[in-house]
Amino acid sequence: MKITEGRFLIFSVLAIVLLMMIHVFQAQIAVFYNPANYVGFHTLLESFSIAISAAILLYGLKSFEKNQSSRMLLLSFTFFIVGTLDLLHTLSFKGMPYFFTESSVAKATWFWISARIFQSLFILATLFIPERKLSRDYRPMTLLAGIIVALTTGFLIIYYEKHLPILMVEGKGTTLLKNGIEYGISFILFVSLIRTLYQYHLEKSEATLALALAFVYLLLTELVFTIYQSVFDLDNFLGHIFKTLGFYFILKSFYFSNRKIAEEEYDEEDKDEEEPKMMRWI
């Protein structure tokens, strides 16, 4: 499906309308909503974004052999950390089996917020840093740095869970600290959205517009996660759906961008093959 300006507006407005409708008709929807099914749906939704993180990581490491791109390397580093922390969030979600310690709201919430902080900051950095062709192969160092950051974060959350500030009280909602962090992440995503829309204004790229749409859904995700009352309620479920859609459009943007690069490389190869033939005829 081609992403156009019209579809960008339609998808953005539909997401906002969906959020409003769920709140207006929450009592009616709750009749059909069974929280007992939520852990399974949560695992499915998170598995989708984890798979996308893995795909971007693996492609980024592989494509570095040709492009030696600093941005691609940073994206690989980013999605390694994000994918790992999202996996730990999924395994630690309340209702999941024992994983190093008992699954809990506190542990899962800290993994969630940590992943979103790294995600927003490093993607913003990717949008602003100039593209450079690196002279050395930094992939082993990048992967090692990602492992250190992910494992250190995981260790601190798992073994110091009871000493960390409370982010969410089940049945009552999110704390002031968590809302403050979420609003900070939302601001970073808003800056990323503005930057991406400006880039689209300059180059009219479908990949850039798909990325902008991803930021719209990820921004709504963070805002939803300031108002939920329970990790099993409709708001939490909607937030994970928005996150899944956001990652889908990141993948779509990644696909469009690399398809364009592949087409350009193919055209250059064709020119290189044709030029010797023309010279022989001359």
PDB file of C-alpha atoms in Angstrom, residues 59 256-269:
ATOM      1  CA  TYR A  59      19.776  -6.031   7.963  1.00  0.00           C
ATOM      2  CA  PHE A 256      10.918   1.803   1.174  1.00  0.00           C
ATOM      3  CA  SER A 257      14.232   3.447   2.001  1.00  0.00           C
ATOM      4  CA  ASN A 258      16.346   0.376   1.285  1.00  0.00           C
ATOM      5  CA  ARG A 259      14.341  -0.498  -1.832  1.00  0.00           C
ATOM      6  CA  LYS A 260      15.216   2.936  -3.194  1.00  0.00           C
ATOM      7  CA  ILE A 261      18.908   2.411  -2.352  1.00  0.00           C
ATOM      8  CA  ALA A 262      18.847  -1.001  -4.054  1.00  0.00           C
ATOM      9  CA  GLU A 263      17.252   0.484  -7.175  1.00  0.00           C
ATOM     10  CA  GLU A 264      19.897   3.226  -7.303  1.00  0.00           C
ATOM     11  CA  GLU A 265      22.685   0.657  -6.949  1.00  0.00           C
ATOM     12  CA  TYR A 266      21.095  -1.463  -9.682  1.00  0.00           C
ATOM     13  CA  ASP A 267      20.920   1.546 -12.024  1.00  0.00           C
ATOM     14  CA  GLU A 268      24.583   2.324 -11.367  1.00  0.00           C
ATOM     15  CA  GLU A 269      25.557  -1.273 -12.137  1.00  0.00           C
TER      16      GLU A 269
END
